[in-house]
Tab-separated table of C-alpha atoms and ligand atoms in Angstrom:
chain	number	residue	atom	x	y	z
A	1498	UNK	CA	18.930	68.856	-20.663
A	1499	UNK	CA	17.078	72.134	-20.506
A	1500	UNK	CA	13.367	72.164	-21.149
A	1501	UNK	CA	11.602	75.475	-21.781
A	1502	UNK	CA	7.868	75.453	-21.120
A	1503	UNK	CA	5.466	77.495	-23.198
A	1504	UNK	CA	4.548	80.908	-21.805
A	1505	UNK	CA	2.147	80.860	-18.867
A	1506	UNK	CA	2.140	77.087	-18.429
A	1507	UNK	CA	0.070	75.946	-15.495
A	1508	UNK	CA	1.463	74.184	-12.418
A	1509	UNK	CA	-0.181	70.937	-13.518
A	1510	UNK	CA	1.351	71.141	-16.984
A	1511	UNK	CA	4.791	71.741	-15.498
A	1512	UNK	CA	4.372	68.824	-13.109
A	1513	UNK	CA	3.305	66.532	-15.974
A	1514	UNK	CA	6.487	67.399	-17.857
A	1515	UNK	CA	8.633	66.933	-14.730
A	1516	UNK	CA	7.032	63.517	-14.158
A	1517	UNK	CA	7.808	62.462	-17.718
A	1518	UNK	CA	11.448	63.560	-17.313
A	1519	UNK	CA	11.755	61.700	-14.003
A	1520	UNK	CA	10.408	58.564	-15.713
A	1521	UNK	CA	13.535	58.617	-17.864
A	1522	UNK	CA	15.750	58.600	-14.768
A	1523	UNK	CA	16.572	62.312	-14.585
A	1524	UNK	CA	16.494	64.570	-11.579
A	1525	UNK	CA	14.839	67.952	-11.788
A	1526	UNK	CA	17.342	70.460	-10.478
A	1527	UNK	CA	16.053	73.883	-11.177
A	1528	UNK	CA	12.986	75.676	-12.249
A	1529	UNK	CA	13.301	79.373	-13.008
A	1530	UNK	CA	11.385	82.268	-14.422
A	1531	UNK	CA	8.193	84.079	-13.638
A	1532	UNK	CA	6.471	84.035	-17.030
A	1533	UNK	CA	8.304	81.190	-18.649
A	1534	UNK	CA	9.409	78.181	-16.650
A	1535	UNK	CA	12.652	76.494	-17.594
A	1536	UNK	CA	13.515	73.069	-16.210
A	1537	UNK	CA	17.040	71.728	-15.852
A	1538	UNK	CA	17.190	67.942	-15.916
A	1539	UNK	CA	20.393	66.283	-14.781
A	1540	UNK	CA	21.303	62.609	-14.755
A	1541	UNK	CA	22.263	59.696	-16.901
A	1542	UNK	CA	19.606	58.347	-19.142
A	1543	UNK	CA	18.836	58.022	-22.793
A	1544	UNK	CA	18.886	61.698	-23.633
A	1545	UNK	CA	17.858	61.328	-27.269
A	1546	UNK	CA	14.734	59.326	-26.452
A	1547	UNK	CA	13.860	61.572	-23.509
A	1548	UNK	CA	14.338	64.740	-25.580
A	1549	UNK	CA	12.040	63.439	-28.291
A	1550	UNK	CA	9.379	62.357	-25.819
A	1551	UNK	CA	9.427	65.621	-23.895
A	1552	UNK	CA	9.534	67.826	-26.960
A	1553	UNK	CA	6.418	66.076	-28.274
A	1554	UNK	CA	4.445	67.237	-25.222
A	1555	UNK	CA	2.174	70.164	-26.139
A	1556	UNK	CA	3.205	72.304	-23.141
A	1557	UNK	CA	6.890	72.192	-24.106
A	1558	UNK	CA	8.378	74.958	-26.221
A	1559	UNK	CA	11.868	73.548	-26.628
A	1560	UNK	CA	14.158	70.880	-25.183
A	1561	UNK	CA	17.913	70.997	-25.658
A	1562	UNK	CA	20.704	68.656	-24.758
A	1563	UNK	CA	23.453	70.283	-22.694
A	1564	UNK	CA	26.483	68.121	-22.153
A	1565	UNK	CA	28.336	70.554	-19.849
A	1566	UNK	CA	27.805	70.086	-16.071
A	1567	UNK	CA	26.740	73.737	-15.868
A	1568	UNK	CA	23.447	73.986	-17.709
A	1569	UNK	CA	22.108	77.556	-17.584
A	1570	UNK	CA	25.619	79.025	-17.801
A	1571	UNK	CA	26.496	77.010	-20.864
A	1572	UNK	CA	26.789	78.393	-24.380
A	1573	UNK	CA	24.520	75.559	-25.473
A	1574	UNK	CA	21.699	76.997	-23.383
A	1575	UNK	CA	21.909	80.472	-24.831
A	1576	UNK	CA	23.673	80.998	-28.127
A	1577	UNK	CA	23.587	84.805	-28.073
A	1578	UNK	CA	25.809	86.621	-25.560
A	1579	UNK	CA	24.119	87.871	-22.419
A	1580	UNK	CA	24.186	91.596	-21.755
A	1581	UNK	CA	23.884	92.743	-18.177
A	1582	UNK	CA	22.354	96.117	-17.577
A	1583	UNK	CA	23.618	98.000	-14.527
A	1584	UNK	CA	21.729	101.248	-14.419
A	1585	UNK	CA	22.564	103.028	-17.706
A	1586	UNK	CA	25.462	100.874	-18.675
A	1587	UNK	CA	25.493	97.516	-20.366
A	1588	UNK	CA	28.152	94.900	-19.668
A	1589	UNK	CA	28.694	92.363	-22.435
A	1590	UNK	CA	27.377	94.679	-25.152
A	1591	UNK	CA	29.315	96.651	-27.725
A	1592	UNK	CA	31.055	98.917	-25.232
A	1593	UNK	CA	34.134	97.859	-23.229
A	1594	UNK	CA	33.152	98.732	-19.664
A	1595	UNK	CA	35.682	99.855	-17.063
A	1596	UNK	CA	34.801	99.802	-13.357
A	1597	UNK	CA	37.246	101.596	-11.113
A	1598	UNK	CA	37.766	102.925	-7.629
A	1599	UNK	CA	39.617	102.193	-4.423
A	1600	UNK	CA	39.983	98.798	-2.790
A	1601	UNK	CA	38.181	100.092	0.329
A	1602	UNK	CA	35.886	102.958	1.136
A	1603	UNK	CA	37.956	104.878	3.694
A	1604	UNK	CA	35.976	108.108	4.077
A	1605	UNK	CA	33.329	110.113	2.244
A	1606	UNK	CA	35.965	112.533	0.977
A	1607	UNK	CA	38.211	109.761	-0.354
A	1608	UNK	CA	35.471	107.892	-2.215
A	1609	UNK	CA	33.905	111.085	-3.583
A	1610	UNK	CA	37.284	112.164	-4.958
A	1611	UNK	CA	37.799	108.682	-6.375
A	1612	UNK	CA	34.385	108.738	-8.055
A	1613	UNK	CA	35.089	112.065	-9.725
A	1614	UNK	CA	38.599	111.034	-10.771
A	1615	UNK	CA	37.598	107.718	-12.338
A	1616	UNK	CA	34.473	109.101	-14.037
A	1617	UNK	CA	36.517	111.893	-15.599
A	1618	UNK	CA	38.798	109.290	-17.170
A	1619	UNK	CA	35.895	107.247	-18.552
A	1620	UNK	CA	35.021	104.646	-15.896
A	1621	UNK	CA	31.336	103.680	-15.995
A	1622	UNK	CA	30.977	102.103	-12.530
A	1623	UNK	CA	32.528	102.927	-9.179
A	1624	UNK	CA	34.032	100.151	-7.074
A	1625	UNK	CA	34.680	100.452	-3.344
A	1626	UNK	CA	34.791	97.791	-0.627
A	1627	UNK	CA	32.585	98.217	2.433
A	1628	UNK	CA	33.096	94.700	3.803
A	1629	UNK	CA	36.678	93.613	3.214
A	1630	UNK	CA	37.861	89.997	3.121
A	1631	UNK	CA	41.347	90.356	4.637
A	1632	UNK	CA	43.879	87.581	4.972
A	1633	UNK	CA	44.720	88.742	8.496
A	1634	UNK	CA	41.980	89.355	11.078
A	1635	UNK	CA	44.084	92.294	12.344
A	1636	UNK	CA	43.915	94.183	9.042
A	1637	UNK	CA	41.290	96.841	8.242
A	1638	UNK	CA	37.988	95.029	7.710
A	1639	UNK	CA	36.131	97.877	6.004
A	1640	UNK	CA	33.701	100.485	7.299
A	1641	UNK	CA	30.761	98.123	6.770
A	1642	UNK	CA	27.270	99.651	6.769
A	1643	UNK	CA	28.691	103.159	7.188
A	1644	UNK	CA	30.567	102.679	3.900
A	1645	UNK	CA	27.365	101.497	2.210
A	1646	UNK	CA	25.608	104.692	3.263
A	1647	UNK	CA	28.514	106.756	1.963
A	1648	UNK	CA	28.402	104.853	-1.342
A	1649	UNK	CA	24.674	105.571	-1.670
A	1650	UNK	CA	25.337	109.290	-1.256
A	1651	UNK	CA	28.167	109.215	-3.788
A	1652	UNK	CA	25.895	107.441	-6.222
A	1653	UNK	CA	23.196	110.084	-5.764
A	1654	UNK	CA	25.654	112.917	-6.303
A	1655	UNK	CA	27.650	111.511	-9.190
A	1656	UNK	CA	25.150	109.165	-10.873
A	1657	UNK	CA	27.812	106.448	-11.027
A	1658	UNK	CA	26.469	102.951	-10.382
A	1659	UNK	CA	28.227	101.133	-7.550
A	1660	UNK	CA	29.794	97.685	-7.281
A	1661	UNK	CA	30.732	96.437	-3.810
A	1662	UNK	CA	31.475	93.100	-2.184
A	1663	UNK	CA	29.089	91.139	-0.006
A	1664	UNK	CA	30.901	88.812	2.382
A	1665	UNK	CA	28.099	87.039	4.155
A	1666	UNK	CA	24.515	85.889	3.651
A	1667	UNK	CA	23.547	88.073	6.636
A	1668	UNK	CA	24.546	91.206	4.713
A	1669	UNK	CA	22.941	90.455	1.338
A	1670	UNK	CA	19.841	92.505	2.005
A	1671	UNK	CA	21.601	95.643	3.208
A	1672	UNK	CA	24.268	95.517	0.503
A	1673	UNK	CA	21.605	95.007	-2.187
A	1674	UNK	CA	19.752	98.018	-0.840
A	1675	UNK	CA	22.749	100.324	-1.349
A	1676	UNK	CA	24.635	99.062	-4.395
A	1677	UNK	CA	23.848	98.336	-8.051
A	1678	UNK	CA	26.000	95.248	-8.407
A	1679	UNK	CA	27.058	92.823	-5.681
A	1680	UNK	CA	30.544	91.403	-5.850
A	1681	UNK	CA	31.307	87.867	-4.710
A	1682	UNK	CA	34.999	87.922	-3.852
A	1683	UNK	CA	37.537	85.314	-4.848
A	1684	UNK	CA	37.561	83.824	-1.355
A	1685	UNK	CA	33.816	83.297	-1.472
A	1686	UNK	CA	33.502	81.831	-4.954
A	1687	UNK	CA	32.500	78.506	-3.473
A	1688	UNK	CA	30.505	79.834	-0.545
A	1689	UNK	CA	27.453	77.944	-1.705
A	1690	UNK	CA	25.110	79.367	0.931
A	1691	UNK	CA	25.992	82.875	-0.261
A	1692	UNK	CA	25.592	81.880	-3.916
A	1693	UNK	CA	22.176	80.343	-3.230
A	1694	UNK	CA	21.063	83.486	-1.443
A	1695	UNK	CA	22.264	85.685	-4.314
A	1696	UNK	CA	20.485	83.368	-6.743
A	1697	UNK	CA	17.225	84.574	-5.234
A	1698	UNK	CA	18.138	88.202	-5.847
A	1699	UNK	CA	17.178	90.065	-9.017
A	1700	UNK	CA	20.276	92.259	-9.118
A	1701	UNK	CA	23.557	91.925	-11.021
A	1702	UNK	CA	26.321	89.888	-9.399
A	1703	UNK	CA	30.034	90.103	-10.193
A	1704	UNK	CA	31.457	86.641	-9.549
A	1705	UNK	CA	35.203	86.579	-9.089
A	1706	UNK	CA	37.193	83.452	-9.775
A	1707	UNK	CA	38.916	81.873	-6.801
A	1708	UNK	CA	42.725	81.853	-7.203
A	1709	UNK	CA	42.676	78.058	-7.014
A	1710	UNK	CA	39.539	77.302	-9.023
A	1711	UNK	CA	39.428	75.635	-12.403
A	1712	UNK	CA	37.335	77.302	-15.087
A	1713	UNK	CA	34.789	74.497	-14.659
A	1714	UNK	CA	34.477	75.159	-10.906
A	1715	UNK	CA	34.074	78.864	-11.596
A	1716	UNK	CA	31.296	78.227	-14.114
A	1717	UNK	CA	29.619	75.796	-11.709
A	1718	UNK	CA	29.686	78.529	-9.051
A	1719	UNK	CA	27.896	80.790	-11.559
A	1720	UNK	CA	25.424	77.963	-12.173
A	1721	UNK	CA	24.291	78.275	-8.520
A	1722	UNK	CA	23.213	81.840	-9.272
A	1723	UNK	CA	21.482	81.089	-12.570
A	1724	UNK	CA	19.838	77.917	-11.268
A	1725	UNK	CA	18.389	80.025	-8.468
A	1726	UNK	CA	16.850	82.296	-11.091
A	1727	UNK	CA	19.335	85.186	-11.107
A	1728	UNK	CA	20.551	85.510	-14.696
A	1729	UNK	CA	22.417	88.756	-14.148
A	1730	UNK	CA	25.924	87.441	-13.660
A	1731	UNK	CA	29.249	88.860	-14.810
A	1732	UNK	CA	32.351	86.681	-14.405
A	1733	UNK	CA	35.657	88.194	-13.297
A	1734	UNK	CA	39.133	86.699	-13.750
A	1735	UNK	CA	41.309	88.132	-10.953
A	1736	UNK	CA	44.430	86.009	-11.129
A	1737	UNK	CA	45.238	82.494	-10.059
A	1738	UNK	CA	47.788	81.308	-7.505
A	1739	UNK	CA	51.262	80.857	-8.902
A	1740	UNK	CA	54.787	80.490	-7.530
A	1741	UNK	CA	56.416	83.823	-8.236
A	1742	UNK	CA	56.783	85.991	-5.122
A	1743	UNK	CA	57.193	89.078	-7.289
A	1744	UNK	CA	53.618	88.721	-8.517
A	1745	UNK	CA	50.572	88.524	-6.286
A	1746	UNK	CA	48.822	86.154	-8.692
A	1747	UNK	CA	48.913	85.349	-12.403
A	1748	UNK	CA	46.302	86.850	-14.716
A	1749	UNK	CA	44.937	83.797	-16.500
A	1750	UNK	CA	43.900	85.213	-19.844
A	1751	UNK	CA	43.513	81.776	-21.386
A	1752	UNK	CA	41.125	80.816	-18.564
A	1753	UNK	CA	39.264	84.071	-19.086
A	1754	UNK	CA	38.934	83.457	-22.829
A	1755	UNK	CA	37.868	79.867	-22.159
A	1756	UNK	CA	35.146	80.962	-19.717
A	1757	UNK	CA	33.873	83.375	-22.345
A	1758	UNK	CA	33.896	80.637	-24.954
A	1759	UNK	CA	32.088	78.091	-22.792
A	1760	UNK	CA	29.425	80.428	-21.456
A	1761	UNK	CA	27.198	83.222	-22.690
A	1762	UNK	CA	27.974	85.420	-19.680
A	1763	UNK	CA	30.129	88.555	-19.903
A	1764	UNK	CA	33.655	88.155	-18.560
A	1765	UNK	CA	35.847	90.956	-17.250
A	1766	UNK	CA	39.418	91.047	-15.898
A	1767	UNK	CA	40.836	92.454	-12.667
A	1768	UNK	CA	44.509	93.208	-13.363
A	1769	UNK	CA	44.933	94.838	-9.932
A	1770	UNK	CA	44.504	91.715	-7.796
A	1771	UNK	CA	46.003	89.568	-10.561
A	1772	UNK	CA	49.376	91.311	-10.437
A	1773	UNK	CA	49.511	93.194	-7.138
A	1774	UNK	CA	51.709	95.803	-8.869
A	1775	UNK	CA	50.625	99.060	-10.410
A	1776	UNK	CA	53.438	99.068	-12.997
A	1777	UNK	CA	52.022	95.987	-14.718
A	1778	UNK	CA	48.395	97.077	-14.783
A	1779	UNK	CA	48.291	99.051	-18.063
A	1780	UNK	CA	49.880	96.176	-20.008
A	1781	UNK	CA	47.476	93.659	-18.460
A	1782	UNK	CA	44.481	95.902	-19.224
A	1783	UNK	CA	45.436	96.019	-22.886
A	1784	UNK	CA	46.104	92.272	-22.895
A	1785	UNK	CA	42.649	91.567	-21.425
A	1786	UNK	CA	41.029	93.770	-24.056
A	1787	UNK	CA	42.939	91.950	-26.801
A	1788	UNK	CA	41.914	88.571	-25.320
A	1789	UNK	CA	38.223	89.445	-25.662
A	1790	UNK	CA	37.295	90.685	-22.186
A	1791	UNK	CA	34.021	92.592	-21.921
A	1792	UNK	CA	35.568	95.035	-19.490
A	1793	UNK	CA	37.823	95.599	-16.505
A	1794	UNK	CA	37.713	96.316	-12.800
A	1795	UNK	CA	40.706	98.390	-11.712
A	1796	UNK	CA	41.779	99.743	-8.328
A	1797	UNK	CA	42.320	103.509	-8.390
A	1798	UNK	CA	42.975	105.664	-5.321
A	1799	UNK	CA	43.316	109.455	-4.949
A	1800	UNK	CA	46.489	108.888	-2.901
A	1801	UNK	CA	47.767	105.308	-3.392
A	1802	UNK	CA	50.749	105.776	-1.041
A	1803	UNK	CA	48.345	106.298	1.847
A	1804	UNK	CA	45.657	103.777	0.884
A	1805	UNK	CA	44.499	101.596	3.770
A	1806	UNK	CA	44.357	98.496	1.569
A	1807	UNK	CA	45.977	97.450	-1.715
A	1808	UNK	CA	47.877	100.713	-2.219
A	1809	UNK	CA	50.722	98.993	-4.079
A	1810	UNK	CA	48.389	97.879	-6.833
A	1811	UNK	CA	46.327	101.070	-6.983
A	1812	UNK	CA	46.724	103.560	-9.809
A	1813	UNK	CA	46.574	107.286	-9.159
A	1814	UNK	CA	44.349	109.497	-11.345
A	1815	UNK	CA	46.980	110.533	-13.925
A	1816	UNK	CA	48.141	106.960	-14.527
A	1817	UNK	CA	44.543	105.702	-14.709
A	1818	UNK	CA	43.625	108.450	-17.187
A	1819	UNK	CA	46.719	107.640	-19.257
A	1820	UNK	CA	45.914	103.943	-19.228
A	1821	UNK	CA	42.340	104.659	-20.376
A	1822	UNK	CA	43.693	106.828	-23.161
A	1823	UNK	CA	46.029	104.085	-24.421
A	1824	UNK	CA	43.100	101.615	-24.416
A	1825	UNK	CA	41.197	103.853	-26.807
A	1826	UNK	CA	44.018	103.859	-29.352
B	753	PEP	C1	38.711	93.309	-3.987
B	753	PEP	O1	38.066	93.440	-5.044
B	753	PEP	O2	39.146	94.267	-3.323
B	753	PEP	C2	39.045	91.935	-3.553
B	753	PEP	C3	39.243	91.650	-2.280
B	753	PEP	O3	39.154	91.089	-4.584
B	753	PEP	P1	39.407	89.493	-4.612
B	753	PEP	O4	38.187	88.874	-3.997
B	753	PEP	O5	39.534	89.203	-6.069
B	753	PEP	O6	40.662	89.233	-3.837
B	754	MN	MN1	41.591	95.102	-3.202
């Protein structure tokens, strides 16, 4: 159940409503909002009777039954689709938004070139990893804070908003200071401490699906963010683990469409990590668009053959520009 209080309810009024809900055997799990408080009540009780009783209280604006385990993320909570504003661009609105850039920030020159190249072809956000989650501890781990400073300069010069991954709770503050949207990588989808910390932030978060997570687990991970009060969440399908060694992962378009059907949040696709191969990326981009995605995040590098990470799945500028062109037709 989700109970919305009337605007500017007092602490006492909120507590009275919480008490009434608890009387019916429910637990109060989240209270969000500055002006309007919204209460999530979870448990097993007589929902119909509780709903009626709570809705009759004068301080309550609305009470709705939500059967899904994720409450704030659910379509039942918000019937209209959520639009997430990142600087000048809106994700989940009428425009199909493409974010692009290299896997890692390698140098100021490389990321500046990448920014210009992707913007020219129509990308609206620049991606670039500063903190890299690598399978091997011996692989390049990213330039860290130095990369964040470089990204800030690139943003100032090009005006492109930046999306970059945050790996640890310790880095949330510094990453949030330098980027417009914080990415939670696939490996951290169920890092609940990180999700709780990002729930306190009032900045957009791009939540990638873990390669082994069900759609329900993915939406419950998003619930951590919304329950903490951060409503600015974009979901990203980036491929799930499969058995074919010729493919890095499998782009789960049905899972992506299902997530979009079950929730009001925007959902984008990452064909780069989903396939691991640049030759398949244009087809997967068009497939994601056809399946209802709100946008894409694509790895593009000025010189893919010499990229420090994920070169094999990175597009060069001409192929990215061509792909963008085919998406418009
Ligand atoms: C990335 O975006 O470069 C990345 C590491 O993605 P994922 O978390 O989906 O593997
Ligand atoms: Mn990558």
